[in-house]
Amino acid sequence: MAKFGCLGNFLVLCILLGVLSSSHAQLQLNFYAKSCPKAEKIIQDYVQKHIPNAPSLAAALLRLHFHDCFVRGCDGSVLLNFTSSTKNQTEKVAVPNQTLRGFSFIDGVKKIVEAECPGVVSCADIVALVARDSVVVTGAPFWNVPTGRRDGTISNASEASENIPPPTSNFSSLQTSFASKGLDLKDLVLLTGAHTIGISHCSSFSTRLYNFTGVLGTQDPSLDSEYAANLKVKKCKSINDNTTIVEMDPGSFRTFDLSYFKLLLKRRGLFQSDAALTTSATTKLYINQLVQGSLKQFYAEFAQAMEKMSRIEVKTGSAGEIRKQCAVVNS
């Protein structure tokens, strides 16, 4: 009886371990090796053909991946359109996502992948692979993208507003937001380092220049005064400017380098969320270590943080679906 009891417990333990291991080993490199062996090469070739003609899109596609992962995990839910049948306002229309770009690019990739292997490769995996491949084209670091994600069928604007950290975030809210996704303070610094490429609209930071305390004419004292004056004179000439674009890493916004972190230490981070990274002793130490270290080290650590982010709350196995079109749930 004792032996039978141990065996029974052992079986239960095996089952539990099996469940746990499957939940941690959900994604794998070359997931489509048998089901669609050319998929990753097709995606890479498409990216290498088109991104050199629109290099600013690389940062936009990286941002798209980030915004996808922070709402319901990396499941392609950010790609879904509003449908009149459900009357549901999707993530796309939420304020943090109204300046997202790259949707048509993802649709273009999906079309050629579908032609090769219909109903096999998820939109969520395409977003993850395209983000990596497009940034690599600009000379940025390569990182592993394990695949096997499935697409979500739910997309709510309210969840995007709640989960995506705004550029006005302070350190405490950034720490809480990233921790809720299983990301630590080092991940926060490294992933924010993606601001070394790309552009922003004045509306994302104009309150720092013109209305910081809620009183018109007040300026964020944590922002370098010379930098602020330059932004006011040459870029964002009024608090109502919603169209002018500004480099997040002035003079180096097409190059994936350490310049962004060096600017942070000079109080020249564009967003409040950038400046917030210097208000914590822990994150400021990470920034200093990166600045004093090598570009190769930054690349290696950024790669690890990106792979970690790309695993947030993924749907695998029988969860979700493989969408035929990225903007629409399968009927």
PDB file of C-alpha atoms in Angstrom, residues 139-324:
ATOM      1  CA  GLY A 139      23.145  47.968 -37.514  1.00  0.00           C
ATOM      2  CA  ALA A 140      21.644  47.191 -34.122  1.00  0.00           C
ATOM      3  CA  PRO A 141      22.186  43.999 -32.123  1.00  0.00           C
ATOM      4  CA  PHE A 142      20.755  40.624 -33.079  1.00  0.00           C
ATOM      5  CA  TRP A 143      18.729  38.726 -30.504  1.00  0.00           C
ATOM      6  CA  ASN A 144      17.149  35.289 -30.489  1.00  0.00           C
ATOM      7  CA  VAL A 145      13.423  35.165 -31.183  1.00  0.00           C
ATOM      8  CA  PRO A 146      12.004  31.836 -30.046  1.00  0.00           C
ATOM      9  CA  THR A 147       8.693  31.256 -31.841  1.00  0.00           C
ATOM     10  CA  GLY A 148       5.443  29.407 -31.285  1.00  0.00           C
ATOM     11  CA  ARG A 149       3.251  32.309 -30.136  1.00  0.00           C
ATOM     12  CA  ARG A 150      -0.409  32.165 -31.037  1.00  0.00           C
ATOM     13  CA  ASP A 151      -2.672  35.120 -31.737  1.00  0.00           C
ATOM     14  CA  GLY A 152      -5.103  36.510 -29.198  1.00  0.00           C
ATOM     15  CA  THR A 153      -8.725  37.169 -30.083  1.00  0.00           C
ATOM     16  CA  ILE A 154      -9.393  39.969 -27.581  1.00  0.00           C
ATOM     17  CA  SER A 155      -8.264  43.589 -27.921  1.00  0.00           C
ATOM     18  CA  ASN A 156      -9.515  46.417 -25.695  1.00  0.00           C
ATOM     19  CA  ALA A 157      -8.533  50.073 -25.872  1.00  0.00           C
ATOM     20  CA  SER A 158      -8.987  50.474 -22.112  1.00  0.00           C
ATOM     21  CA  GLU A 159      -6.402  47.766 -21.395  1.00  0.00           C
ATOM     22  CA  ALA A 160      -3.837  49.494 -23.590  1.00  0.00           C
ATOM     23  CA  SER A 161      -4.377  52.763 -21.720  1.00  0.00           C
ATOM     24  CA  GLU A 162      -3.946  50.954 -18.396  1.00  0.00           C
ATOM     25  CA  ASN A 163      -0.915  48.817 -19.253  1.00  0.00           C
ATOM     26  CA  ILE A 164       1.343  50.816 -21.575  1.00  0.00           C
ATOM     27  CA  PRO A 165       3.571  53.159 -19.540  1.00  0.00           C
ATOM     28  CA  PRO A 166       3.128  56.729 -20.815  1.00  0.00           C
ATOM     29  CA  PRO A 167       6.057  59.093 -21.511  1.00  0.00           C
ATOM     30  CA  THR A 168       4.929  61.095 -18.443  1.00  0.00           C
ATOM     31  CA  SER A 169       5.640  58.150 -16.091  1.00  0.00           C
ATOM     32  CA  ASN A 170       7.650  58.668 -12.913  1.00  0.00           C
ATOM     33  CA  PHE A 171      10.073  56.049 -11.618  1.00  0.00           C
ATOM     34  CA  SER A 172       7.611  54.383  -9.263  1.00  0.00           C
ATOM     35  CA  SER A 173       4.988  53.808 -11.965  1.00  0.00           C
ATOM     36  CA  LEU A 174       7.628  52.525 -14.394  1.00  0.00           C
ATOM     37  CA  GLN A 175       8.934  50.066 -11.820  1.00  0.00           C
ATOM     38  CA  THR A 176       5.403  48.829 -11.069  1.00  0.00           C
ATOM     39  CA  SER A 177       4.478  48.565 -14.751  1.00  0.00           C
ATOM     40  CA  PHE A 178       7.563  46.568 -15.724  1.00  0.00           C
ATOM     41  CA  ALA A 179       7.425  44.368 -12.616  1.00  0.00           C
ATOM     42  CA  SER A 180       3.839  43.415 -13.471  1.00  0.00           C
ATOM     43  CA  LYS A 181       5.210  41.939 -16.705  1.00  0.00           C
ATOM     44  CA  GLY A 182       8.036  40.063 -14.993  1.00  0.00           C
ATOM     45  CA  LEU A 183      10.680  42.620 -15.963  1.00  0.00           C
ATOM     46  CA  ASP A 184      13.188  44.012 -13.464  1.00  0.00           C
ATOM     47  CA  LEU A 185      14.928  47.397 -13.186  1.00  0.00           C
ATOM     48  CA  LYS A 186      17.816  46.327 -15.398  1.00  0.00           C
ATOM     49  CA  ASP A 187      15.313  45.307 -18.084  1.00  0.00           C
ATOM     50  CA  LEU A 188      13.653  48.707 -17.685  1.00  0.00           C
ATOM     51  CA  VAL A 189      16.899  50.559 -18.370  1.00  0.00           C
ATOM     52  CA  LEU A 190      17.955  48.313 -21.247  1.00  0.00           C
ATOM     53  CA  LEU A 191      14.582  48.306 -23.012  1.00  0.00           C
ATOM     54  CA  THR A 192      14.220  52.076 -22.641  1.00  0.00           C
ATOM     55  CA  GLY A 193      17.606  52.207 -24.351  1.00  0.00           C
ATOM     56  CA  ALA A 194      15.685  51.509 -27.563  1.00  0.00           C
ATOM     57  CA  HIS A 195      15.036  55.271 -27.515  1.00  0.00           C
ATOM     58  CA  THR A 196      18.503  55.546 -29.055  1.00  0.00           C
ATOM     59  CA  ILE A 197      16.684  55.265 -32.397  1.00  0.00           C
ATOM     60  CA  GLY A 198      13.455  56.802 -33.568  1.00  0.00           C
ATOM     61  CA  ILE A 199      11.393  59.955 -33.255  1.00  0.00           C
ATOM     62  CA  SER A 200       8.589  61.374 -31.128  1.00  0.00           C
ATOM     63  CA  HIS A 201       5.822  63.944 -31.494  1.00  0.00           C
ATOM     64  CA  CYS A 202       5.910  67.155 -29.439  1.00  0.00           C
ATOM     65  CA  SER A 203       2.654  66.179 -27.761  1.00  0.00           C
ATOM     66  CA  SER A 204       4.479  63.420 -25.861  1.00  0.00           C
ATOM     67  CA  PHE A 205       6.642  65.849 -23.893  1.00  0.00           C
ATOM     68  CA  SER A 206       5.396  69.435 -24.473  1.00  0.00           C
ATOM     69  CA  THR A 207       4.057  69.719 -20.903  1.00  0.00           C
ATOM     70  CA  ARG A 208       7.690  69.541 -19.747  1.00  0.00           C
ATOM     71  CA  LEU A 209       8.358  72.694 -21.739  1.00  0.00           C
ATOM     72  CA  TYR A 210       5.213  74.737 -21.228  1.00  0.00           C
ATOM     73  CA  ASN A 211       2.917  73.470 -18.473  1.00  0.00           C
ATOM     74  CA  PHE A 212       4.869  71.268 -16.083  1.00  0.00           C
ATOM     75  CA  THR A 213       3.109  72.177 -12.833  1.00  0.00           C
ATOM     76  CA  GLY A 214      -0.279  72.710 -14.439  1.00  0.00           C
ATOM     77  CA  VAL A 215       0.442  76.426 -14.695  1.00  0.00           C
ATOM     78  CA  LEU A 216       1.078  77.667 -18.229  1.00  0.00           C
ATOM     79  CA  GLY A 217       4.660  78.847 -18.608  1.00  0.00           C
ATOM     80  CA  THR A 218       6.220  76.422 -16.107  1.00  0.00           C
ATOM     81  CA  GLN A 219       9.069  74.151 -17.211  1.00  0.00           C
ATOM     82  CA  ASP A 220      10.369  70.850 -15.854  1.00  0.00           C
ATOM     83  CA  PRO A 221      13.414  71.795 -13.729  1.00  0.00           C
ATOM     84  CA  SER A 222      14.931  68.344 -14.303  1.00  0.00           C
ATOM     85  CA  LEU A 223      15.299  69.111 -18.030  1.00  0.00           C
ATOM     86  CA  ASP A 224      18.560  70.763 -19.104  1.00  0.00           C
ATOM     87  CA  SER A 225      17.686  74.424 -19.689  1.00  0.00           C
ATOM     88  CA  GLU A 226      19.757  74.789 -22.866  1.00  0.00           C
ATOM     89  CA  TYR A 227      18.173  71.685 -24.382  1.00  0.00           C
ATOM     90  CA  ALA A 228      14.708  72.901 -23.386  1.00  0.00           C
ATOM     91  CA  ALA A 229      15.314  76.321 -24.947  1.00  0.00           C
ATOM     92  CA  ASN A 230      16.475  74.684 -28.174  1.00  0.00           C
ATOM     93  CA  LEU A 231      13.348  72.509 -28.312  1.00  0.00           C
ATOM     94  CA  LYS A 232      11.117  75.564 -27.818  1.00  0.00           C
ATOM     95  CA  VAL A 233      12.820  77.674 -30.460  1.00  0.00           C
ATOM     96  CA  LYS A 234      13.515  75.083 -33.153  1.00  0.00           C
ATOM     97  CA  LYS A 235      11.012  72.261 -32.636  1.00  0.00           C
ATOM     98  CA  CYS A 236       7.951  72.494 -30.385  1.00  0.00           C
ATOM     99  CA  LYS A 237       7.116  76.189 -30.645  1.00  0.00           C
ATOM    100  CA  SER A 238       3.810  75.860 -28.798  1.00  0.00           C
ATOM    101  CA  ILE A 239       2.100  73.503 -26.363  1.00  0.00           C
ATOM    102  CA  ASN A 240      -0.515  72.793 -29.044  1.00  0.00           C
ATOM    103  CA  ASP A 241       1.940  71.391 -31.601  1.00  0.00           C
ATOM    104  CA  ASN A 242       0.831  67.821 -32.348  1.00  0.00           C
ATOM    105  CA  THR A 243       2.586  67.308 -35.678  1.00  0.00           C
ATOM    106  CA  THR A 244       6.265  68.270 -35.351  1.00  0.00           C
ATOM    107  CA  ILE A 245       8.588  65.310 -34.855  1.00  0.00           C
ATOM    108  CA  VAL A 246      11.697  65.314 -32.695  1.00  0.00           C
ATOM    109  CA  GLU A 247      14.631  62.911 -32.503  1.00  0.00           C
ATOM    110  CA  MET A 248      14.726  60.990 -29.221  1.00  0.00           C
ATOM    111  CA  ASP A 249      18.529  60.773 -29.458  1.00  0.00           C
ATOM    112  CA  PRO A 250      19.543  64.045 -31.198  1.00  0.00           C
ATOM    113  CA  GLY A 251      22.383  63.679 -33.676  1.00  0.00           C
ATOM    114  CA  SER A 252      22.421  59.909 -33.395  1.00  0.00           C
ATOM    115  CA  PHE A 253      18.813  58.806 -33.842  1.00  0.00           C
ATOM    116  CA  ARG A 254      19.564  56.411 -36.710  1.00  0.00           C
ATOM    117  CA  THR A 255      22.370  54.660 -34.834  1.00  0.00           C
ATOM    118  CA  PHE A 256      21.857  52.061 -32.115  1.00  0.00           C
ATOM    119  CA  ASP A 257      24.506  53.241 -29.680  1.00  0.00           C
ATOM    120  CA  LEU A 258      25.122  54.477 -26.134  1.00  0.00           C
ATOM    121  CA  SER A 259      24.446  58.128 -26.944  1.00  0.00           C
ATOM    122  CA  TYR A 260      20.927  58.021 -25.450  1.00  0.00           C
ATOM    123  CA  PHE A 261      22.300  56.978 -22.044  1.00  0.00           C
ATOM    124  CA  LYS A 262      24.981  59.683 -22.173  1.00  0.00           C
ATOM    125  CA  LEU A 263      22.274  62.285 -22.816  1.00  0.00           C
ATOM    126  CA  LEU A 264      20.277  61.014 -19.819  1.00  0.00           C
ATOM    127  CA  LEU A 265      23.225  61.805 -17.556  1.00  0.00           C
ATOM    128  CA  LYS A 266      23.279  65.335 -19.021  1.00  0.00           C
ATOM    129  CA  ARG A 267      19.561  65.755 -18.179  1.00  0.00           C
ATOM    130  CA  ARG A 268      18.674  65.622 -21.862  1.00  0.00           C
ATOM    131  CA  GLY A 269      16.227  62.723 -21.922  1.00  0.00           C
ATOM    132  CA  LEU A 270      13.229  63.801 -23.998  1.00  0.00           C
ATOM    133  CA  PHE A 271      10.458  62.270 -21.880  1.00  0.00           C
ATOM    134  CA  GLN A 272       9.685  62.441 -18.170  1.00  0.00           C
ATOM    135  CA  SER A 273       9.965  58.646 -18.240  1.00  0.00           C
ATOM    136  CA  ASP A 274      13.521  59.014 -19.587  1.00  0.00           C
ATOM    137  CA  ALA A 275      14.487  61.474 -16.858  1.00  0.00           C
ATOM    138  CA  ALA A 276      12.846  59.198 -14.271  1.00  0.00           C
ATOM    139  CA  LEU A 277      15.568  56.588 -14.842  1.00  0.00           C
ATOM    140  CA  THR A 278      18.104  58.941 -13.246  1.00  0.00           C
ATOM    141  CA  THR A 279      15.997  59.467 -10.093  1.00  0.00           C
ATOM    142  CA  SER A 280      16.678  55.962  -8.751  1.00  0.00           C
ATOM    143  CA  ALA A 281      20.121  55.042  -7.440  1.00  0.00           C
ATOM    144  CA  THR A 282      19.736  51.539  -8.888  1.00  0.00           C
ATOM    145  CA  THR A 283      18.794  52.528 -12.423  1.00  0.00           C
ATOM    146  CA  LYS A 284      21.276  55.397 -12.481  1.00  0.00           C
ATOM    147  CA  LEU A 285      24.012  52.924 -11.558  1.00  0.00           C
ATOM    148  CA  TYR A 286      22.978  50.704 -14.485  1.00  0.00           C
ATOM    149  CA  ILE A 287      23.096  53.724 -16.813  1.00  0.00           C
ATOM    150  CA  ASN A 288      26.589  54.647 -15.633  1.00  0.00           C
ATOM    151  CA  GLN A 289      27.770  51.056 -16.057  1.00  0.00           C
ATOM    152  CA  LEU A 290      26.461  51.024 -19.629  1.00  0.00           C
ATOM    153  CA  VAL A 291      28.075  54.370 -20.491  1.00  0.00           C
ATOM    154  CA  GLN A 292      31.411  53.262 -19.041  1.00  0.00           C
ATOM    155  CA  GLY A 293      31.190  49.847 -20.689  1.00  0.00           C
ATOM    156  CA  SER A 294      31.470  48.737 -24.285  1.00  0.00           C
ATOM    157  CA  LEU A 295      28.897  48.888 -27.057  1.00  0.00           C
ATOM    158  CA  LYS A 296      29.304  45.127 -27.382  1.00  0.00           C
ATOM    159  CA  GLN A 297      28.238  44.674 -23.754  1.00  0.00           C
ATOM    160  CA  PHE A 298      25.170  46.887 -24.252  1.00  0.00           C
ATOM    161  CA  TYR A 299      24.220  44.872 -27.333  1.00  0.00           C
ATOM    162  CA  ALA A 300      24.512  41.582 -25.433  1.00  0.00           C
ATOM    163  CA  GLU A 301      22.442  42.806 -22.487  1.00  0.00           C
ATOM    164  CA  PHE A 302      19.839  44.480 -24.706  1.00  0.00           C
ATOM    165  CA  ALA A 303      19.464  41.203 -26.609  1.00  0.00           C
ATOM    166  CA  GLN A 304      18.756  39.325 -23.365  1.00  0.00           C
ATOM    167  CA  ALA A 305      16.172  41.901 -22.276  1.00  0.00           C
ATOM    168  CA  MET A 306      14.417  41.787 -25.664  1.00  0.00           C
ATOM    169  CA  GLU A 307      14.173  37.994 -25.619  1.00  0.00           C
ATOM    170  CA  LYS A 308      12.788  38.174 -22.082  1.00  0.00           C
ATOM    171  CA  MET A 309      10.205  40.788 -23.099  1.00  0.00           C
ATOM    172  CA  SER A 310       9.142  38.777 -26.137  1.00  0.00           C
ATOM    173  CA  ARG A 311       8.071  35.925 -23.829  1.00  0.00           C
ATOM    174  CA  ILE A 312       5.585  37.999 -21.768  1.00  0.00           C
ATOM    175  CA  GLU A 313       2.329  36.090 -21.256  1.00  0.00           C
ATOM    176  CA  VAL A 314       2.571  34.302 -24.604  1.00  0.00           C
ATOM    177  CA  LYS A 315      -0.242  32.073 -25.845  1.00  0.00           C
ATOM    178  CA  THR A 316       0.891  28.664 -27.048  1.00  0.00           C
ATOM    179  CA  GLY A 317      -0.460  25.195 -27.721  1.00  0.00           C
ATOM    180  CA  SER A 318      -4.225  25.368 -28.181  1.00  0.00           C
ATOM    181  CA  ALA A 319      -4.666  28.899 -26.786  1.00  0.00           C
ATOM    182  CA  GLY A 320      -5.711  31.644 -29.188  1.00  0.00           C
ATOM    183  CA  GLU A 321      -5.550  31.040 -32.930  1.00  0.00           C
ATOM    184  CA  ILE A 322      -3.429  31.574 -36.029  1.00  0.00           C
ATOM    185  CA  ARG A 323      -5.060  34.562 -37.726  1.00  0.00           C
ATOM    186  CA  LYS A 324      -5.458  34.501 -41.492  1.00  0.00           C
TER     187      LYS A 324
END
